[in-house]
């Protein structure tokens, strides 16, 4: 017979993060900046390439943020890549969240042919 164990998890009733466990935008922005700069520094914009770049970079940013060991946060990453052709671009997001615990960070990388904006949202798990 197989050895079956039943794990019972109880509520922690932790309703907000401790001060040393909060999502700090300055740390997260540094991670986004490092990933975007390393990834795009030698790239030239191509419409077909940009589709794959957004997937790759999103995964890399998420991994870099997870290395910061911010406990009990759901990490959501959004990346926008576009051609730099002397135009203006604004990227915006809306979200419903707890202003005391949830936060976000973003960074925009540009070179002569492209721009890339990485946004990371940290939503606290209660």
PDB file of C-alpha atoms in Angstrom:
ATOM      1  CA  UNK A   1       0.000   0.000   0.000  1.00  0.00           C
ATOM      2  CA  UNK A   2       1.107   3.520  -0.737  1.00  0.00           C
ATOM      3  CA  UNK A   3       2.144   5.848   2.038  1.00  0.00           C
ATOM      4  CA  UNK A   4      -0.378   8.704   1.906  1.00  0.00           C
ATOM      5  CA  UNK A   5       0.019  11.755   4.112  1.00  0.00           C
ATOM      6  CA  UNK A   6      -2.622  14.393   4.523  1.00  0.00           C
ATOM      7  CA  UNK A   7      -1.261  17.884   5.108  1.00  0.00           C
ATOM      8  CA  UNK A   8      -3.549  20.242   6.967  1.00  0.00           C
ATOM      9  CA  UNK A   9      -2.815  23.936   6.543  1.00  0.00           C
ATOM     10  CA  UNK A  10      -4.280  26.381   8.988  1.00  0.00           C
ATOM     11  CA  UNK A  11      -4.890  30.071   8.486  1.00  0.00           C
ATOM     12  CA  UNK A  12      -2.073  32.334   9.587  1.00  0.00           C
ATOM     13  CA  UNK A  13      -4.294  35.384  10.029  1.00  0.00           C
ATOM     14  CA  UNK A  14      -1.429  37.570   8.818  1.00  0.00           C
ATOM     15  CA  UNK A  15      -3.357  40.450   7.256  1.00  0.00           C
ATOM     16  CA  UNK A  16      -0.470  42.744   6.304  1.00  0.00           C
ATOM     17  CA  UNK A  17       3.244  42.358   5.643  1.00  0.00           C
ATOM     18  CA  UNK A  18       5.892  43.139   8.224  1.00  0.00           C
ATOM     19  CA  UNK A  19       7.954  46.250   7.484  1.00  0.00           C
ATOM     20  CA  UNK A  20      11.000  44.203   6.451  1.00  0.00           C
ATOM     21  CA  UNK A  21       8.891  42.011   4.119  1.00  0.00           C
ATOM     22  CA  UNK A  22       7.165  44.678   2.027  1.00  0.00           C
ATOM     23  CA  UNK A  23       7.349  45.044  -1.736  1.00  0.00           C
ATOM     24  CA  UNK A  24       9.890  47.855  -2.143  1.00  0.00           C
ATOM     25  CA  UNK A  25       9.594  49.547  -5.547  1.00  0.00           C
ATOM     26  CA  UNK A  26      13.217  50.760  -5.489  1.00  0.00           C
ATOM     27  CA  UNK A  27      14.562  47.191  -5.209  1.00  0.00           C
ATOM     28  CA  UNK A  28      12.171  45.866  -7.833  1.00  0.00           C
ATOM     29  CA  UNK A  29      12.934  48.740 -10.219  1.00  0.00           C
ATOM     30  CA  UNK A  30      16.628  47.853  -9.968  1.00  0.00           C
ATOM     31  CA  UNK A  31      15.851  44.260 -10.974  1.00  0.00           C
ATOM     32  CA  UNK A  32      13.712  45.417 -13.922  1.00  0.00           C
ATOM     33  CA  UNK A  33      16.435  47.837 -15.058  1.00  0.00           C
ATOM     34  CA  UNK A  34      19.121  45.144 -14.907  1.00  0.00           C
ATOM     35  CA  UNK A  35      17.061  42.635 -16.923  1.00  0.00           C
ATOM     36  CA  UNK A  36      15.903  45.126 -19.577  1.00  0.00           C
ATOM     37  CA  UNK A  37      19.375  46.619 -20.044  1.00  0.00           C
ATOM     38  CA  UNK A  38      21.092  43.230 -20.313  1.00  0.00           C
ATOM     39  CA  UNK A  39      18.457  41.856 -22.687  1.00  0.00           C
ATOM     40  CA  UNK A  40      17.974  44.801 -25.057  1.00  0.00           C
ATOM     41  CA  UNK A  41      21.370  46.507 -25.182  1.00  0.00           C
ATOM     42  CA  UNK A  42      22.351  44.865 -28.490  1.00  0.00           C
ATOM     43  CA  UNK A  43      18.878  44.402 -30.012  1.00  0.00           C
ATOM     44  CA  UNK A  44      17.419  46.129 -33.072  1.00  0.00           C
ATOM     45  CA  UNK A  45      13.632  46.337 -33.259  1.00  0.00           C
ATOM     46  CA  UNK A  46      11.837  43.771 -35.393  1.00  0.00           C
ATOM     47  CA  UNK A  47       8.077  43.329 -35.258  1.00  0.00           C
ATOM     48  CA  UNK A  48       8.165  39.527 -35.253  1.00  0.00           C
ATOM     49  CA  UNK A  49      11.048  39.410 -32.763  1.00  0.00           C
ATOM     50  CA  UNK A  50       9.252  41.733 -30.337  1.00  0.00           C
ATOM     51  CA  UNK A  51       6.515  39.154 -29.750  1.00  0.00           C
ATOM     52  CA  UNK A  52       9.011  36.615 -28.407  1.00  0.00           C
ATOM     53  CA  UNK A  53      11.063  39.239 -26.579  1.00  0.00           C
ATOM     54  CA  UNK A  54       8.079  40.226 -24.422  1.00  0.00           C
ATOM     55  CA  UNK A  55       7.582  36.615 -23.318  1.00  0.00           C
ATOM     56  CA  UNK A  56      11.286  36.041 -22.632  1.00  0.00           C
ATOM     57  CA  UNK A  57      11.778  39.308 -20.767  1.00  0.00           C
ATOM     58  CA  UNK A  58       8.617  38.865 -18.695  1.00  0.00           C
ATOM     59  CA  UNK A  59       9.905  35.508 -17.482  1.00  0.00           C
ATOM     60  CA  UNK A  60      13.361  36.906 -16.746  1.00  0.00           C
ATOM     61  CA  UNK A  61      11.948  39.861 -14.801  1.00  0.00           C
ATOM     62  CA  UNK A  62       9.675  37.586 -12.775  1.00  0.00           C
ATOM     63  CA  UNK A  63      12.633  35.334 -11.917  1.00  0.00           C
ATOM     64  CA  UNK A  64      14.764  38.343 -10.918  1.00  0.00           C
ATOM     65  CA  UNK A  65      12.020  39.700  -8.659  1.00  0.00           C
ATOM     66  CA  UNK A  66      11.488  36.284  -7.062  1.00  0.00           C
ATOM     67  CA  UNK A  67      15.225  36.253  -6.209  1.00  0.00           C
ATOM     68  CA  UNK A  68      14.533  39.282  -3.982  1.00  0.00           C
ATOM     69  CA  UNK A  69      12.624  36.887  -1.681  1.00  0.00           C
ATOM     70  CA  UNK A  70       9.590  39.058  -1.045  1.00  0.00           C
ATOM     71  CA  UNK A  71       7.317  36.665   0.885  1.00  0.00           C
ATOM     72  CA  UNK A  72       3.546  36.341   0.447  1.00  0.00           C
ATOM     73  CA  UNK A  73       3.315  38.503  -2.682  1.00  0.00           C
ATOM     74  CA  UNK A  74       1.769  37.541  -6.012  1.00  0.00           C
ATOM     75  CA  UNK A  75       4.090  38.938  -8.684  1.00  0.00           C
ATOM     76  CA  UNK A  76       2.523  40.111 -11.950  1.00  0.00           C
ATOM     77  CA  UNK A  77       4.772  41.241 -14.811  1.00  0.00           C
ATOM     78  CA  UNK A  78       3.769  43.190 -17.901  1.00  0.00           C
ATOM     79  CA  UNK A  79       6.197  44.145 -20.678  1.00  0.00           C
ATOM     80  CA  UNK A  80       5.600  46.435 -23.656  1.00  0.00           C
ATOM     81  CA  UNK A  81       8.117  46.560 -26.521  1.00  0.00           C
ATOM     82  CA  UNK A  82       7.815  48.988 -29.420  1.00  0.00           C
ATOM     83  CA  UNK A  83       9.730  50.698 -32.165  1.00  0.00           C
ATOM     84  CA  UNK A  84      11.422  53.976 -31.321  1.00  0.00           C
ATOM     85  CA  UNK A  85      10.394  56.181 -34.237  1.00  0.00           C
ATOM     86  CA  UNK A  86      10.277  59.709 -32.740  1.00  0.00           C
ATOM     87  CA  UNK A  87       6.798  59.162 -31.340  1.00  0.00           C
ATOM     88  CA  UNK A  88       5.446  59.575 -27.838  1.00  0.00           C
ATOM     89  CA  UNK A  89       4.091  56.591 -25.953  1.00  0.00           C
ATOM     90  CA  UNK A  90       2.349  56.301 -22.601  1.00  0.00           C
ATOM     91  CA  UNK A  91       1.750  52.978 -20.937  1.00  0.00           C
ATOM     92  CA  UNK A  92      -0.868  52.831 -18.215  1.00  0.00           C
ATOM     93  CA  UNK A  93      -2.505  50.249 -15.986  1.00  0.00           C
ATOM     94  CA  UNK A  94      -5.406  50.114 -13.584  1.00  0.00           C
ATOM     95  CA  UNK A  95      -5.836  47.737 -10.706  1.00  0.00           C
ATOM     96  CA  UNK A  96      -7.932  47.358  -7.589  1.00  0.00           C
ATOM     97  CA  UNK A  97      -5.785  46.696  -4.553  1.00  0.00           C
ATOM     98  CA  UNK A  98      -4.924  47.394  -0.934  1.00  0.00           C
ATOM     99  CA  UNK A  99      -2.920  50.631  -0.809  1.00  0.00           C
ATOM    100  CA  UNK A 100      -1.326  49.677   2.523  1.00  0.00           C
ATOM    101  CA  UNK A 101       0.291  46.445   1.295  1.00  0.00           C
ATOM    102  CA  UNK A 102       0.269  46.260  -2.528  1.00  0.00           C
ATOM    103  CA  UNK A 103       2.690  48.196  -4.724  1.00  0.00           C
ATOM    104  CA  UNK A 104       4.255  48.418  -8.179  1.00  0.00           C
ATOM    105  CA  UNK A 105       7.475  49.366  -9.956  1.00  0.00           C
ATOM    106  CA  UNK A 106       8.365  50.122 -13.552  1.00  0.00           C
ATOM    107  CA  UNK A 107      11.329  50.976 -15.719  1.00  0.00           C
ATOM    108  CA  UNK A 108      11.638  51.976 -19.383  1.00  0.00           C
ATOM    109  CA  UNK A 109      14.702  51.099 -21.431  1.00  0.00           C
ATOM    110  CA  UNK A 110      15.352  52.854 -24.745  1.00  0.00           C
ATOM    111  CA  UNK A 111      17.974  52.601 -27.460  1.00  0.00           C
ATOM    112  CA  UNK A 112      18.088  53.975 -31.004  1.00  0.00           C
ATOM    113  CA  UNK A 113      15.585  51.477 -32.426  1.00  0.00           C
ATOM    114  CA  UNK A 114      13.272  50.381 -29.596  1.00  0.00           C
ATOM    115  CA  UNK A 115      11.747  51.052 -26.209  1.00  0.00           C
ATOM    116  CA  UNK A 116      10.808  48.467 -23.603  1.00  0.00           C
ATOM    117  CA  UNK A 117       8.721  49.156 -20.508  1.00  0.00           C
ATOM    118  CA  UNK A 118       8.637  46.595 -17.739  1.00  0.00           C
ATOM    119  CA  UNK A 119       5.981  46.851 -15.021  1.00  0.00           C
ATOM    120  CA  UNK A 120       5.820  44.671 -11.931  1.00  0.00           C
ATOM    121  CA  UNK A 121       2.850  44.590  -9.589  1.00  0.00           C
ATOM    122  CA  UNK A 122       3.133  43.051  -6.139  1.00  0.00           C
ATOM    123  CA  UNK A 123      -0.193  42.019  -4.578  1.00  0.00           C
ATOM    124  CA  UNK A 124      -0.058  40.794  -0.986  1.00  0.00           C
ATOM    125  CA  UNK A 125      -1.555  37.401  -0.115  1.00  0.00           C
ATOM    126  CA  UNK A 126      -3.566  37.596   3.086  1.00  0.00           C
TER     127      UNK A 126
END
